[in-house]
Amino acid sequence: MSDTVFENNVVLENSVPPVEELNFAPLASTYARTLIIESSIFFTILAIIPAVINWFVADGWLLTQWWFYVLWLLLALSPFIWAPMVAKSRGFSMREKDIHYRSGLIWKKTVSLPYNRIQHVEIESGPLERIFKLTTLKFFTAGGAMSDMKIPALEFERSSKLRAFVMEKAGVSEAEAKDAN
């Protein structure tokens, strides 16, 4: 049997720093624009589908209704209102032993991930992100195929630096990281 002494000292609640004291760094300034474009594309497709169906099935009745155009206009313009607020509400913070990601307008959420649990960090960039020169940083821990945390809207150089920093803190070498890919 081992002579290792296990200690598990009590931590008083008033000595734990509140999450509100974390200094969250903002995401890229172009993030709101990408959200607006993504949503506009989605809402346009959402409006075109029933119009096309209506054109062929009901002889264009829907296209003669004023409320259809008002509804489409409201949907198309709504991203200009909520996207900047969403972009502002998201951010990340790094401390000595963990990284945090904050999101949410109505339902606020903060995900915290200790570096020693991270096994793999991935940089991803979709077509629209590439246009705006943005990436998403994805963090993986043991036991799952999906990422445990994602930080969107980071410039490539920034995400590369963060990835290298997190991998160093997690104790994963570049060779191990390349083998994981």
mmCIF file of C-alpha atoms in Angstrom:
data_model
loop_
_atom_site.group_PDB
_atom_site.id
_atom_site.type_symbol
_atom_site.label_atom_id
_atom_site.label_comp_id
_atom_site.label_asym_id
_atom_site.label_seq_id
_atom_site.Cartn_x
_atom_site.Cartn_y
_atom_site.Cartn_z
ATOM 1 C CA MET A 1 0.000 0.000 0.000
ATOM 2 C CA SER A 2 1.201 3.504 -0.780
ATOM 3 C CA ASP A 3 2.259 6.042 1.861
ATOM 4 C CA THR A 4 0.762 8.911 -0.139
ATOM 5 C CA VAL A 5 -1.343 11.193 2.005
ATOM 6 C CA PHE A 6 -4.546 12.364 0.373
ATOM 7 C CA GLU A 7 -5.782 15.783 1.418
ATOM 8 C CA ASN A 8 -8.990 17.446 0.376
ATOM 9 C CA ASN A 9 -9.197 20.741 2.237
ATOM 10 C CA VAL A 10 -12.387 22.729 2.532
ATOM 11 C CA VAL A 11 -12.651 25.844 0.357
ATOM 12 C CA LEU A 12 -14.902 28.510 1.804
ATOM 13 C CA GLU A 13 -17.398 29.965 -0.631
ATOM 14 C CA ASN A 14 -16.470 33.579 0.156
ATOM 15 C CA SER A 15 -12.833 32.914 -0.864
ATOM 16 C CA VAL A 16 -13.813 31.806 -4.396
ATOM 17 C CA PRO A 17 -13.545 34.680 -6.905
ATOM 18 C CA PRO A 18 -16.818 35.334 -8.727
ATOM 19 C CA VAL A 19 -17.013 34.689 -12.457
ATOM 20 C CA GLU A 20 -18.072 38.305 -13.000
ATOM 21 C CA GLU A 21 -14.515 39.337 -12.076
ATOM 22 C CA LEU A 22 -13.136 37.545 -15.129
ATOM 23 C CA ASN A 23 -11.948 39.916 -17.808
ATOM 24 C CA PHE A 24 -13.557 38.607 -21.012
ATOM 25 C CA ALA A 25 -11.781 39.478 -24.253
ATOM 26 C CA PRO A 26 -14.091 40.385 -27.146
ATOM 27 C CA LEU A 27 -14.275 38.378 -30.338
ATOM 28 C CA ALA A 28 -13.348 39.785 -33.771
ATOM 29 C CA SER A 29 -15.016 43.053 -34.726
ATOM 30 C CA THR A 30 -16.319 41.476 -37.955
ATOM 31 C CA TYR A 31 -18.241 38.782 -36.064
ATOM 32 C CA ALA A 32 -21.529 40.713 -36.107
ATOM 33 C CA ARG A 33 -21.260 41.051 -39.903
ATOM 34 C CA THR A 34 -20.786 37.302 -40.331
ATOM 35 C CA LEU A 35 -23.837 36.651 -38.152
ATOM 36 C CA ILE A 36 -25.886 39.130 -40.212
ATOM 37 C CA ILE A 37 -24.849 37.526 -43.510
ATOM 38 C CA GLU A 38 -25.439 33.960 -42.240
ATOM 39 C CA SER A 39 -28.882 34.897 -40.929
ATOM 40 C CA SER A 40 -29.819 36.853 -44.050
ATOM 41 C CA ILE A 41 -28.966 33.854 -46.218
ATOM 42 C CA PHE A 42 -30.998 31.581 -43.942
ATOM 43 C CA PHE A 43 -34.041 33.890 -43.847
ATOM 44 C CA THR A 44 -33.915 34.436 -47.608
ATOM 45 C CA ILE A 45 -33.963 30.683 -48.210
ATOM 46 C CA LEU A 46 -36.693 30.385 -45.591
ATOM 47 C CA ALA A 47 -38.795 32.918 -47.536
ATOM 48 C CA ILE A 48 -38.019 31.554 -51.005
ATOM 49 C CA ILE A 49 -39.057 27.969 -50.247
ATOM 50 C CA PRO A 50 -42.734 28.697 -49.407
ATOM 51 C CA ALA A 51 -42.928 31.246 -52.247
ATOM 52 C CA VAL A 52 -41.694 28.691 -54.802
ATOM 53 C CA ILE A 53 -44.005 25.997 -53.428
ATOM 54 C CA ASN A 54 -46.899 28.449 -53.472
ATOM 55 C CA TRP A 55 -46.083 29.522 -57.025
ATOM 56 C CA PHE A 56 -46.365 25.967 -58.336
ATOM 57 C CA VAL A 57 -49.110 24.615 -56.075
ATOM 58 C CA ALA A 58 -51.444 27.532 -55.386
ATOM 59 C CA ASP A 59 -50.888 29.676 -58.481
ATOM 60 C CA GLY A 60 -48.928 32.342 -56.588
ATOM 61 C CA TRP A 61 -51.615 33.262 -54.029
ATOM 62 C CA LEU A 62 -48.996 33.807 -51.278
ATOM 63 C CA LEU A 63 -47.032 36.213 -53.444
ATOM 64 C CA THR A 64 -50.061 38.526 -53.717
ATOM 65 C CA GLN A 65 -50.464 38.848 -49.936
ATOM 66 C CA TRP A 66 -48.989 42.016 -48.376
ATOM 67 C CA TRP A 67 -48.329 40.330 -45.021
ATOM 68 C CA PHE A 68 -45.941 37.845 -46.689
ATOM 69 C CA TYR A 69 -43.652 40.706 -47.734
ATOM 70 C CA VAL A 70 -43.904 42.408 -44.324
ATOM 71 C CA LEU A 71 -43.054 39.146 -42.594
ATOM 72 C CA TRP A 72 -40.125 38.521 -44.931
ATOM 73 C CA LEU A 73 -38.869 42.088 -44.423
ATOM 74 C CA LEU A 74 -39.065 41.724 -40.620
ATOM 75 C CA LEU A 75 -37.166 38.447 -40.764
ATOM 76 C CA ALA A 76 -34.567 39.859 -43.150
ATOM 77 C CA LEU A 77 -33.963 42.960 -41.006
ATOM 78 C CA SER A 78 -33.975 41.247 -37.595
ATOM 79 C CA PRO A 79 -30.282 40.150 -37.774
ATOM 80 C CA PHE A 80 -29.260 43.824 -37.992
ATOM 81 C CA ILE A 81 -30.768 44.267 -34.520
ATOM 82 C CA TRP A 82 -29.776 41.101 -32.653
ATOM 83 C CA ALA A 83 -26.433 40.170 -34.296
ATOM 84 C CA PRO A 84 -24.428 43.091 -32.826
ATOM 85 C CA MET A 85 -25.885 42.329 -29.374
ATOM 86 C CA VAL A 86 -25.014 38.626 -29.709
ATOM 87 C CA ALA A 87 -21.481 39.438 -30.851
ATOM 88 C CA LYS A 88 -20.995 41.769 -27.872
ATOM 89 C CA SER A 89 -22.319 39.212 -25.393
ATOM 90 C CA ARG A 90 -19.683 36.615 -26.341
ATOM 91 C CA GLY A 91 -16.091 36.546 -25.191
ATOM 92 C CA PHE A 92 -13.360 34.446 -23.645
ATOM 93 C CA SER A 93 -11.052 34.706 -20.672
ATOM 94 C CA MET A 94 -7.874 32.850 -19.799
ATOM 95 C CA ARG A 95 -6.418 32.288 -16.374
ATOM 96 C CA GLU A 96 -3.398 30.396 -15.155
ATOM 97 C CA LYS A 97 -5.150 27.029 -15.002
ATOM 98 C CA ASP A 98 -8.301 27.356 -17.133
ATOM 99 C CA ILE A 99 -10.057 29.016 -20.043
ATOM 100 C CA HIS A 100 -13.620 30.366 -20.097
ATOM 101 C CA TYR A 101 -16.129 31.187 -22.847
ATOM 102 C CA ARG A 102 -19.174 33.366 -22.233
ATOM 103 C CA SER A 103 -22.262 33.580 -24.452
ATOM 104 C CA GLY A 104 -25.962 34.351 -24.348
ATOM 105 C CA LEU A 105 -28.272 37.329 -24.356
ATOM 106 C CA ILE A 106 -31.259 35.970 -22.483
ATOM 107 C CA TRP A 107 -29.875 32.668 -21.206
ATOM 108 C CA LYS A 108 -26.325 33.497 -20.223
ATOM 109 C CA LYS A 109 -23.796 30.689 -20.236
ATOM 110 C CA THR A 110 -20.153 30.477 -19.171
ATOM 111 C CA VAL A 111 -18.164 27.342 -20.013
ATOM 112 C CA SER A 112 -14.963 26.768 -18.058
ATOM 113 C CA LEU A 113 -12.364 24.241 -19.095
ATOM 114 C CA PRO A 114 -9.210 23.426 -17.095
ATOM 115 C CA TYR A 115 -6.111 23.122 -19.269
ATOM 116 C CA ASN A 116 -5.137 19.783 -17.714
ATOM 117 C CA ARG A 117 -8.356 18.197 -19.121
ATOM 118 C CA ILE A 118 -7.740 19.353 -22.702
ATOM 119 C CA GLN A 119 -6.401 16.666 -25.026
ATOM 120 C CA HIS A 120 -6.786 18.290 -28.423
ATOM 121 C CA VAL A 121 -7.346 21.795 -29.832
ATOM 122 C CA GLU A 122 -8.534 22.330 -33.387
ATOM 123 C CA ILE A 123 -8.753 25.412 -35.600
ATOM 124 C CA GLU A 124 -11.726 25.356 -37.980
ATOM 125 C CA SER A 125 -12.806 27.836 -40.636
ATOM 126 C CA GLY A 126 -15.938 27.632 -42.762
ATOM 127 C CA PRO A 127 -16.482 29.380 -46.114
ATOM 128 C CA LEU A 128 -17.995 32.562 -44.654
ATOM 129 C CA GLU A 129 -15.377 32.658 -41.886
ATOM 130 C CA ARG A 130 -12.627 32.466 -44.498
ATOM 131 C CA ILE A 131 -14.086 35.470 -46.331
ATOM 132 C CA PHE A 132 -13.794 37.490 -43.108
ATOM 133 C CA LYS A 133 -10.470 35.800 -42.200
ATOM 134 C CA LEU A 134 -11.926 34.260 -39.038
ATOM 135 C CA THR A 135 -11.604 30.875 -37.367
ATOM 136 C CA THR A 136 -13.270 28.851 -34.615
ATOM 137 C CA LEU A 137 -11.093 27.347 -31.919
ATOM 138 C CA LYS A 138 -12.451 23.976 -30.716
ATOM 139 C CA PHE A 139 -11.345 22.292 -27.483
ATOM 140 C CA PHE A 140 -11.673 18.535 -26.890
ATOM 141 C CA THR A 141 -11.390 16.543 -23.683
ATOM 142 C CA ALA A 142 -11.483 12.786 -23.148
ATOM 143 C CA GLY A 143 -14.570 10.762 -23.856
ATOM 144 C CA GLY A 144 -16.294 12.493 -26.722
ATOM 145 C CA ALA A 145 -16.186 13.075 -30.439
ATOM 146 C CA MET A 146 -17.711 16.537 -30.138
ATOM 147 C CA SER A 147 -15.882 19.593 -28.872
ATOM 148 C CA ASP A 148 -16.369 20.586 -25.257
ATOM 149 C CA MET A 149 -15.937 24.290 -25.957
ATOM 150 C CA LYS A 150 -15.837 26.454 -29.083
ATOM 151 C CA ILE A 151 -14.601 30.020 -29.373
ATOM 152 C CA PRO A 152 -15.810 31.485 -32.694
ATOM 153 C CA ALA A 153 -14.730 34.636 -34.523
ATOM 154 C CA LEU A 154 -11.006 34.697 -33.860
ATOM 155 C CA GLU A 155 -8.511 35.997 -36.381
ATOM 156 C CA PHE A 156 -6.212 33.203 -37.617
ATOM 157 C CA GLU A 157 -3.065 34.581 -35.970
ATOM 158 C CA ARG A 158 -4.897 35.038 -32.663
ATOM 159 C CA SER A 159 -6.386 31.533 -32.734
ATOM 160 C CA SER A 160 -2.983 30.021 -33.611
ATOM 161 C CA LYS A 161 -1.368 31.772 -30.639
ATOM 162 C CA LEU A 162 -4.196 30.709 -28.318
ATOM 163 C CA ARG A 163 -3.997 27.127 -29.572
ATOM 164 C CA ALA A 164 -0.222 26.972 -28.963
ATOM 165 C CA PHE A 165 -0.627 28.531 -25.499
ATOM 166 C CA VAL A 166 -3.430 26.141 -24.482
ATOM 167 C CA MET A 167 -1.572 23.096 -25.839
ATOM 168 C CA GLU A 168 1.512 24.112 -23.835
ATOM 169 C CA LYS A 169 -0.578 24.586 -20.675
ATOM 170 C CA ALA A 170 -2.283 21.236 -21.314
ATOM 171 C CA GLY A 171 1.106 19.566 -21.638
ATOM 172 C CA VAL A 172 0.569 18.393 -25.204
ATOM 173 C CA SER A 173 3.536 18.730 -27.545
ATOM 174 C CA GLU A 174 3.210 19.848 -31.173
ATOM 175 C CA ALA A 175 4.183 16.329 -32.317
ATOM 176 C CA GLU A 176 1.343 14.798 -30.264
ATOM 177 C CA ALA A 177 -1.056 17.415 -31.599
ATOM 178 C CA LYS A 178 -0.088 16.620 -35.217
ATOM 179 C CA ASP A 179 -0.480 12.873 -34.539
ATOM 180 C CA ALA A 180 -4.007 13.533 -33.225
ATOM 181 C CA ASN A 181 -4.947 15.175 -36.548
#
